[in-house]
C-alpha positions as MATLAB code, in Angstrom:
seq = 'MQPSTTIPQYLRDTYWWAYVHPRAVRFFERQWLVNLILWGNFAKLRDAALDALGEELPGRTLQIACVYGDFTPRAAARLTRDATLDVVDVLPIQLANLRRKLPRDCAVNLVHRDASDLRFADASYDRVVLFFLLHEMPLEVRRRTLAEAMRVVKPGGRVVIVDYHRPAWWHPLRPLMRLILRRFEPFAMDLWSHEVREWVPGVSAGSIEKRTYWGGLYQELRIRA';
ca = [
      82.172   79.151   65.749;
      85.709   80.072   64.781;
      88.859   77.926   65.048;
      90.206   77.248   68.523;
      91.352   80.136   70.692;
      93.538   79.467   73.704;
      91.904   80.010   77.085;
      93.964   82.651   78.955;
      95.822   81.385   81.992;
      94.342   84.065   84.243;
      90.881   82.661   83.528;
      91.987   79.136   84.333;
      93.666   80.234   87.555;
      91.204   82.844   88.836;
      87.798   81.976   87.414;
      87.758   78.208   86.985;
      85.065   78.105   89.679;
      82.791   80.624   87.948;
      83.100   80.194   84.179;
      85.457   77.435   83.096;
      84.355   74.241   84.844;
      81.133   72.578   83.576;
      79.765   72.380   87.111;
      80.297   76.118   87.476;
      78.209   76.821   84.406;
      75.411   74.572   85.604;
      75.495   76.190   89.027;
      75.611   79.868   88.044;
      73.174   79.756   85.123;
      70.249   80.658   87.323;
      68.487   83.983   86.955;
      67.720   84.263   90.661;
      71.354   83.544   91.587;
      72.763   86.157   89.222;
      70.313   88.643   90.688;
      71.341   87.679   94.217;
      75.039   88.165   93.405;
      74.199   91.709   92.302;
      72.122   92.336   95.441;
      68.856   92.365   93.531;
      70.088   94.805   90.883;
      70.467   92.527   87.858;
      67.283   93.614   86.066;
      67.975   97.297   86.668;
      71.541   97.055   85.372;
      70.569   94.820   82.455;
      67.885   97.256   81.360;
      70.210  100.234   81.805;
      72.727   98.638   79.450;
      70.063   97.699   76.907;
      68.496  101.151   77.005;
      71.927  102.692   76.497;
      72.310  100.571   73.365;
      68.903  101.642   72.070;
      65.235  100.706   72.171;
      65.764   99.134   68.748;
      69.063   97.734   67.467;
      69.510   98.109   63.715;
      72.704   97.166   61.908;
      75.440   95.255   63.713;
      75.805   94.928   67.481;
      78.719   93.297   69.276;
      78.537   91.849   72.776;
      81.980   91.121   74.203;
      81.707   88.047   76.461;
      78.726   85.917   77.410;
      76.588   86.759   80.411;
      74.721   84.526   82.830;
      71.021   85.283   82.937;
      68.791   86.697   80.196;
      70.848   89.678   79.032;
      71.555   88.347   75.541;
      68.064   87.031   74.758;
      66.682   90.439   75.718;
      69.230   92.203   73.519;
      68.351   89.894   70.639;
      64.684   90.790   71.054;
      65.574   94.409   70.214;
      67.171   93.590   66.872;
      65.401   95.083   63.893;
      64.845   93.226   60.660;
      68.134   92.180   58.994;
      70.107   93.298   62.064;
      72.585   90.984   63.784;
      74.101   90.497   67.216;
      77.559   88.928   67.460;
      78.657   87.551   70.825;
      82.322   86.721   71.342;
      83.785   84.666   74.158;
      87.087   82.905   74.704;
      85.381   79.985   76.468;
      83.588   77.451   74.247;
      81.585   76.240   77.246;
      80.131   79.718   77.696;
      79.165   79.960   74.038;
      77.488   76.553   74.227;
      75.612   77.632   77.340;
      74.410   80.796   75.640;
      73.272   78.871   72.576;
      70.916   76.838   74.755;
      69.266   80.057   75.978;
      68.602   81.544   72.543;
      65.649   80.937   70.236;
      66.628   78.884   67.207;
      65.644   81.552   64.723;
      67.280   84.594   66.356;
      69.950   86.552   64.491;
      72.716   85.968   67.034;
      76.143   84.759   65.914;
      78.407   83.106   68.477;
      82.100   83.646   67.838;
      84.935   81.893   69.674;
      87.442   84.679   70.078;
      89.551   86.503   72.663;
      88.146   89.893   73.704;
      91.623   91.405   73.620;
      92.204   90.272   70.020;
      88.868   90.451   68.206;
      90.234   90.209   64.662;
      87.218   92.020   63.246;
      87.561   94.809   60.706;
      87.949   98.387   61.897;
      84.689  100.334   62.296;
      82.564   97.268   61.577;
      79.956   97.576   64.368;
      77.318  100.158   65.145;
      77.534   99.517   68.894;
      79.464   97.398   71.386;
      78.495   96.306   74.892;
      80.609   94.961   77.768;
      78.397   93.814   80.642;
      80.323   93.002   83.832;
      83.473   91.985   81.969;
      86.206   94.507   82.767;
      86.435   93.608   86.463;
      87.383   90.048   85.479;
      90.477   91.093   83.530;
      94.046   91.908   84.506;
      95.006   95.480   83.662;
      96.801   94.856   80.360;
      94.060   92.550   79.076;
      91.498   95.178   80.058;
      93.395   97.882   78.178;
      93.629   95.760   75.029;
      89.959   94.797   75.237;
      88.850   98.422   75.474;
      91.163   99.354   72.619;
      89.606   96.606   70.528;
      86.090   97.746   71.402;
      86.918  101.290   70.307;
      88.619  100.037   67.156;
      85.706   97.987   65.860;
      82.928  100.499   66.576;
      82.011  102.887   63.785;
      82.589  106.645   64.093;
      79.565  108.020   65.885;
      78.799  104.586   67.307;
      78.592  103.765   70.996;
      80.411  101.535   73.440;
      78.341  100.688   76.530;
      79.929   99.387   79.721;
      78.264   98.249   82.937;
      80.453   97.082   85.784;
      81.473   97.537   89.393;
      82.385  100.937   90.819;
      83.634  102.213   94.154;
      80.583  102.727   96.370;
      80.016  105.834   98.437;
      81.768  105.916  101.812;
      78.445  105.507  103.595;
      77.335  102.414  101.649;
      76.461   99.722  104.226;
      77.924   96.957  102.057;
      81.190   98.702  101.222;
      83.337   96.749  103.746;
      81.703   93.447  102.784;
      82.076   94.088   99.054;
      85.726   94.952   99.522;
      86.267   91.570  101.189;
      84.249   89.675   98.568;
      85.956   91.283   95.606;
      89.443   90.905   97.010;
      88.804   87.226   97.669;
      86.869   86.200   94.561;
      87.323   89.012   91.999;
      90.911   90.207   92.529;
      91.019   92.397   89.421;
      87.795   94.201   90.345;
      89.468   96.499   92.860;
      91.016   98.359   89.903;
      87.541   99.743   89.226;
      87.423  101.076   92.778;
      90.770  102.824   92.342;
      90.536  104.118   88.763;
      88.104  105.587   86.280;
      87.468  103.429   83.227;
      88.302  106.374   80.975;
      91.944  106.018   82.054;
      92.082  102.793   80.047;
      90.186  103.951   76.937;
      92.569  105.158   74.208;
      91.981  108.371   72.308;
      88.679  109.368   73.909;
      88.076  112.703   75.589;
      86.260  112.971   78.897;
      83.467  114.814   77.089;
      82.750  111.721   74.979;
      81.918  109.613   78.022;
      78.636  109.708   79.944;
      78.748  108.066   83.350;
      75.971  107.051   85.714;
      76.224  105.195   88.986;
      73.676  102.940   90.639;
      72.830  101.677   94.105;
      74.996  103.986   96.128;
      77.784  103.958   93.573;
      78.495  100.220   93.684;
      77.764   99.891   89.980;
      78.422  102.128   86.985;
      77.158  102.549   83.450;
      79.321  104.233   80.810;
      78.286  105.378   77.353;
      81.290  106.154   75.176;
      80.738  107.918   71.874;
      83.291  106.927   69.241;
];
């Protein structure tokens, strides 16, 4: 792990109950609970993100932020020989939690770093993935994080994003999800009001593939650098 990185105040204020407090980590690190939070869609969305990255992952892959559940172990299982997966997170407790889920001999490097200030070299990764991260960030942090993701991916590489999306008007859970997100995920409503491409610098609409899932409540983006 790298030298200490300050935990952003918005995380302390907004997400202490989900990611920061040790009891939160112990509570939420349950596969069935993560699946329940996503209304039974965790496996589908996890596999969509992994398939967007590639059936095999040669070279260098970057995952921005840890994820509850088995997303990272499954990504690590796709690494080819001599390939590596770097996972960055601003919370040491999340990195420690992820380490406990990984096989001892897997080629995963855990890096204590802020997503909005990666401090990696330009064009140093073949692919980057952000799995349910953007909705947890205030607008300016989200913009900087996406700029960093685009900066560190190689030309021709891919940035994969899976996150919330505004559901169709007929979605039976739309009113409930609006209440849940406004109460517990206050930054998530930005993804209901805006397209992610509005926050990605220097990328044309033609470079972004978008798919939605489960009545539009979730989205997957593949951005070609």
